[in-house]
Coordinates of C-alpha atoms in Angstrom, one line a residue:
C1 CA -10.8 13.5 2.4
N2 CA -12.1 17.2 1.7
K3 CA -15.2 16.3 1.4
G4 CA -15.6 14.9 4.9
A5 CA -14.9 11.0 4.5
G6 CA -11.3 9.6 4.7
A7 CA -9.1 10.7 7.0
G8 CA -11.2 13.6 7.2
L9 CA -13.7 11.4 9.1
M10 CA -10.8 11.9 12.5
Q11 CA -12.2 15.5 12.5
R12 CA -16.0 14.3 12.8
E13 CA -16.4 12.7 16.2
K14 CA -20.1 12.3 16.3
K15 CA -20.3 10.8 12.6
L16 CA -17.6 8.8 13.2
K17 CA -19.6 7.2 15.7
Q18 CA -22.9 6.9 14.1
S19 CA -21.1 5.3 11.5
L20 CA -19.2 2.7 13.6
I21 CA -22.7 2.0 15.4
G22 CA -24.4 1.8 12.3
I23 CA -22.3 -0.8 10.5
T24 CA -21.3 -3.0 13.7
N25 CA -25.4 -3.4 14.1
T26 CA -25.3 -4.4 10.8
L27 CA -22.6 -6.9 9.7
S28 CA -22.2 -10.0 11.8
C29 CA -18.4 -9.8 11.2
P30 CA -16.1 -7.7 13.3
I31 CA -15.0 -5.0 11.8
T32 CA -11.1 -2.8 11.9
V33 CA -11.0 0.9 11.7
K34 CA -8.0 2.7 9.7
M35 CA -7.0 5.8 10.4
R36 CA -3.8 8.3 9.6
T37 CA -2.0 10.1 13.1
G38 CA -4.2 13.0 12.0
W39 CA -4.5 16.0 9.6
D40 CA -1.4 17.8 10.1
E41 CA 1.9 16.6 11.1
K42 CA 2.4 18.7 13.5
K43 CA -1.0 18.1 15.7
P44 CA -1.4 14.4 15.9
F45 CA -4.5 13.7 17.6
A46 CA -4.9 9.8 16.9
H47 CA -4.0 8.8 20.4
E48 CA -7.1 11.1 21.5
L49 CA -9.4 10.0 18.7
V50 CA -8.6 6.5 19.9
S51 CA -9.2 6.8 23.6
K52 CA -12.4 7.9 22.6
I53 CA -13.2 5.1 20.8
Q54 CA -12.3 2.8 23.0
S55 CA -14.7 4.5 26.0
W56 CA -17.9 4.7 22.9
G57 CA -18.0 0.7 24.0
I58 CA -19.3 0.0 20.1
G59 CA -18.1 -4.0 20.4
G60 CA -18.1 -4.8 17.4
V61 CA -14.7 -2.9 16.7
A62 CA -12.3 -5.4 16.7
A63 CA -8.7 -3.3 16.5
V64 CA -7.8 -0.3 14.9
M65 CA -5.2 0.5 12.4
V66 CA -3.2 3.4 12.7
H67 CA -1.1 4.5 9.6
G68 CA 2.2 6.4 11.1
R69 CA 1.6 9.7 8.9
S70 CA -1.0 12.6 8.5
R71 CA -3.4 13.1 6.1
L72 CA -1.2 16.7 4.4
Q73 CA 2.2 14.3 5.2
R74 CA 0.7 11.1 2.7
Y75 CA 3.9 9.5 2.1
Q76 CA 6.3 12.2 2.7
K77 CA 9.2 10.5 5.1
L78 CA 8.8 7.5 7.3
A79 CA 6.0 6.8 9.3
N80 CA 6.4 7.3 12.9
W81 CA 5.9 4.0 14.8
E82 CA 7.5 6.1 18.1
Y83 CA 3.4 7.8 17.7
I84 CA 2.0 4.6 17.1
S85 CA 2.9 3.1 20.4
Q86 CA 1.8 6.5 22.1
V87 CA -1.5 5.7 20.5
A88 CA -1.6 2.5 21.6
S89 CA -0.4 3.6 25.4
S90 CA -3.3 6.0 25.3
Q91 CA -6.1 3.6 26.4
S92 CA -7.7 3.7 29.4
D93 CA -7.7 0.3 31.9
D94 CA -11.4 1.8 32.7
F95 CA -12.9 0.1 29.2
P96 CA -11.7 -2.9 27.2
R97 CA -8.4 -2.0 25.2
I98 CA -9.1 -2.3 21.5
P99 CA -6.0 -4.1 19.7
I100 CA -4.0 -1.7 17.9
I101 CA -1.9 -2.6 14.6
G102 CA 0.3 -0.4 13.0
N103 CA 0.7 1.0 9.3
G104 CA 3.9 2.3 7.5
D105 CA 7.1 1.5 5.7
V106 CA 6.7 -2.8 6.1
F107 CA 8.8 -3.7 3.1
S108 CA 10.9 -7.0 4.0
Y109 CA 10.5 -9.5 6.6
S110 CA 13.1 -7.7 8.5
D111 CA 11.1 -4.7 8.6
Y112 CA 7.7 -6.7 9.7
E113 CA 10.0 -8.2 12.8
E114 CA 11.0 -4.8 13.9
K115 CA 7.6 -3.0 13.9
I116 CA 5.9 -5.7 15.7
K117 CA 8.4 -5.5 18.6
V118 CA 7.3 -1.7 18.7
D119 CA 5.5 -1.0 22.6
G120 CA 1.8 -1.3 22.8
V121 CA 1.1 -2.4 18.9
N122 CA -0.5 -6.1 18.6
A123 CA 1.6 -8.6 17.2
T124 CA 1.3 -8.1 13.9
A125 CA 0.7 -5.2 11.1
M126 CA -0.7 -4.2 8.4
L127 CA 0.3 -4.3 5.0
G128 CA -0.1 -1.4 2.6
R129 CA 1.7 -0.3 -0.7
G130 CA 5.2 -2.7 0.4
A131 CA 2.1 -5.4 -0.9
L132 CA 1.3 -3.4 -3.8
I133 CA 5.0 -3.2 -4.8
K134 CA 5.9 -6.6 -3.8
P135 CA 2.8 -8.8 -3.9
W136 CA 5.0 -11.8 -2.3
L137 CA 5.4 -9.9 0.7
P138 CA 3.7 -11.7 2.4
T139 CA 5.7 -14.7 1.4
E140 CA 8.5 -13.5 2.2
I141 CA 7.3 -12.9 6.1
K142 CA 5.8 -16.0 6.5
E143 CA 9.0 -17.8 5.4
R144 CA 11.2 -15.3 7.1
R145 CA 13.7 -14.4 3.9
H146 CA 14.7 -12.3 1.0
W147 CA 12.9 -13.6 -1.7
D148 CA 15.3 -12.9 -4.7
I149 CA 12.6 -13.9 -7.4
S150 CA 12.9 -14.2 -10.9
A151 CA 11.4 -11.6 -13.8
S152 CA 9.4 -14.8 -15.0
E153 CA 8.4 -15.7 -11.6
R154 CA 6.7 -12.2 -11.4
L155 CA 5.6 -12.2 -14.8
D156 CA 3.7 -15.2 -13.6
I157 CA 2.2 -13.0 -11.0
L158 CA 1.0 -10.9 -13.8
K159 CA -0.4 -13.4 -16.2
K160 CA -2.8 -14.3 -12.8
F161 CA -4.0 -11.5 -12.2
V162 CA -4.7 -10.5 -15.4
N163 CA -6.4 -14.0 -16.1
F164 CA -8.6 -13.2 -13.0
G165 CA -9.4 -9.7 -14.7
L166 CA -10.4 -11.3 -17.9
E167 CA -12.5 -14.0 -15.6
H168 CA -14.5 -11.0 -13.8
W169 CA -15.3 -8.5 -16.6
G170 CA -14.9 -10.8 -20.0
S171 CA -12.7 -11.7 -22.3
D172 CA -14.5 -8.9 -25.1
Q173 CA -13.1 -5.3 -25.5
K174 CA -15.0 -3.8 -23.0
G175 CA -13.5 -6.6 -20.6
V176 CA -9.9 -6.5 -21.7
N177 CA -9.9 -2.2 -21.3
N178 CA -10.7 -2.8 -17.9
T179 CA -8.3 -5.8 -17.0
R180 CA -5.6 -3.2 -19.0
R181 CA -6.5 -1.0 -16.6
F182 CA -6.5 -2.1 -13.4
L183 CA -3.1 -3.9 -14.6
L184 CA -1.3 -0.7 -15.7
E185 CA -2.4 1.4 -12.3
W186 CA -0.4 -1.5 -10.8
L187 CA 2.5 -1.8 -12.7
S188 CA 2.9 2.1 -11.4
F189 CA 3.7 0.4 -7.9
L190 CA 5.6 -2.9 -9.3
H191 CA 7.9 -0.8 -11.1
R192 CA 9.6 0.6 -7.0
Y193 CA 10.7 -3.0 -6.3
V194 CA 14.9 -3.4 -6.9
P195 CA 15.7 -7.1 -7.5
V196 CA 17.6 -8.3 -4.2
G197 CA 20.1 -9.2 -6.6
L198 CA 20.7 -6.0 -7.8
L199 CA 21.0 -4.5 -4.2
E200 CA 24.2 -3.4 -2.8
V201 CA 22.3 -3.7 0.6
V202 CA 19.9 -5.6 1.7
P203 CA 16.5 -5.3 2.2
Q204 CA 15.4 -2.4 0.2
Q205 CA 14.0 0.5 2.2
M206 CA 10.7 1.7 1.0
N207 CA 11.5 5.2 -0.2
Q208 CA 14.1 4.0 -2.0
R209 CA 13.9 3.9 -5.7
P210 CA 15.3 2.5 -8.7
P211 CA 17.5 5.1 -10.8
A212 CA 16.4 6.0 -13.6
R213 CA 17.1 3.9 -16.7
M214 CA 18.5 0.9 -14.4
C215 CA 19.2 -2.9 -16.2
G216 CA 18.3 -5.5 -14.8
R217 CA 19.9 -9.2 -15.4
S218 CA 17.4 -10.0 -18.1
D219 CA 16.0 -7.8 -20.6
L220 CA 12.0 -8.8 -18.6
E221 CA 14.2 -7.6 -15.5
T222 CA 15.0 -4.3 -17.1
L223 CA 11.9 -3.3 -18.2
F224 CA 10.7 -4.3 -15.0
L225 CA 12.8 -1.5 -13.6
S226 CA 11.4 1.2 -16.1
K227 CA 9.8 3.9 -14.6
F228 CA 8.3 5.0 -17.9
S229 CA 4.7 4.7 -18.9
D230 CA 5.0 4.0 -22.1
D231 CA 7.1 0.7 -21.0
W232 CA 3.8 -1.1 -18.4
V233 CA 1.7 -0.3 -21.7
K234 CA 4.6 -2.7 -23.8
I235 CA 4.0 -5.4 -20.7
S236 CA 0.5 -4.6 -20.7
E237 CA 0.7 -5.8 -24.3
M238 CA 2.4 -8.9 -23.5
L239 CA -0.7 -10.2 -21.6
L240 CA -3.3 -8.4 -23.5
G241 CA -2.4 -7.8 -27.1
P242 CA -2.1 -4.5 -28.6
V243 CA -3.4 -0.9 -27.1
P244 CA -6.0 1.1 -30.1
E245 CA -3.4 3.9 -31.6
G246 CA -2.5 6.9 -29.7
F247 CA -3.3 5.5 -26.5
K248 CA -1.8 7.2 -23.3
F249 CA -1.9 5.7 -19.5
E250 CA -1.0 8.2 -16.5
P251 CA -1.3 6.8 -12.8
K252 CA -4.1 8.1 -11.1
H253 CA -2.3 8.5 -8.4
K254 CA -0.6 10.6 -10.1
A255 CA 2.6 10.4 -8.4
S256 CA 6.4 11.8 -9.0
S257 CA 7.6 8.2 -9.2
Y258 CA 7.4 7.9 -12.6
A259 CA 7.8 9.5 -16.6
K260 CA 5.1 9.5 -19.0
H261 CA 7.4 9.5 -21.5
K262 CA 11.3 8.7 -22.5
S263 CA 13.3 11.4 -23.3

């Protein structure tokens, strides 16, 4: 972003327009544009940018997805779906309207159904961190239920992920290392899920994290709840064998929701 890409591209309208024209002229399929509300929470300008994209008349742009937070805000506070609605209503009747798809804090089927009722947005929503933390979230939405998925079912999902990794990178040491790295990055999100059967209030909200050293209904479920990276390494060893002596892991995103080691 600091180099003008990502959310920084929102502040470079000429470059954004050139990029969209170039991409749509090169690809034969429709494309979507993903943006935040702006750079600063106090000065959102996505509503202005979307109306300009609409006026450019680039036919290959099928939809604009708006994440209801600013760049500097990152994931602090709840996503502003009222502003997403404002973005949708900012389009002119003089040009074909672009579907606006909202994004932010969809963590259950009830969240999804609430969000798609927001004025102006398309009758769907984009999943982000919710699908990283709960990869079964699309199933919950489709079946309209809060799934109390078991620890063994969650382990089966990880087994499939590992198998895909080894098929892609190979089963040699390099392939194992690559698969483990991506698995550990994913586990740094997965541990934030609190099983439905342990909740006092259903559903869990995106900004609700399990307390430290929370106990599950089995040893495996307790391990999945751990915010300690050493425990994520243990899970990886269950699936990929032992790590080299002295191996340490720190997530790339460096979120404040994990601890390196147990105290």
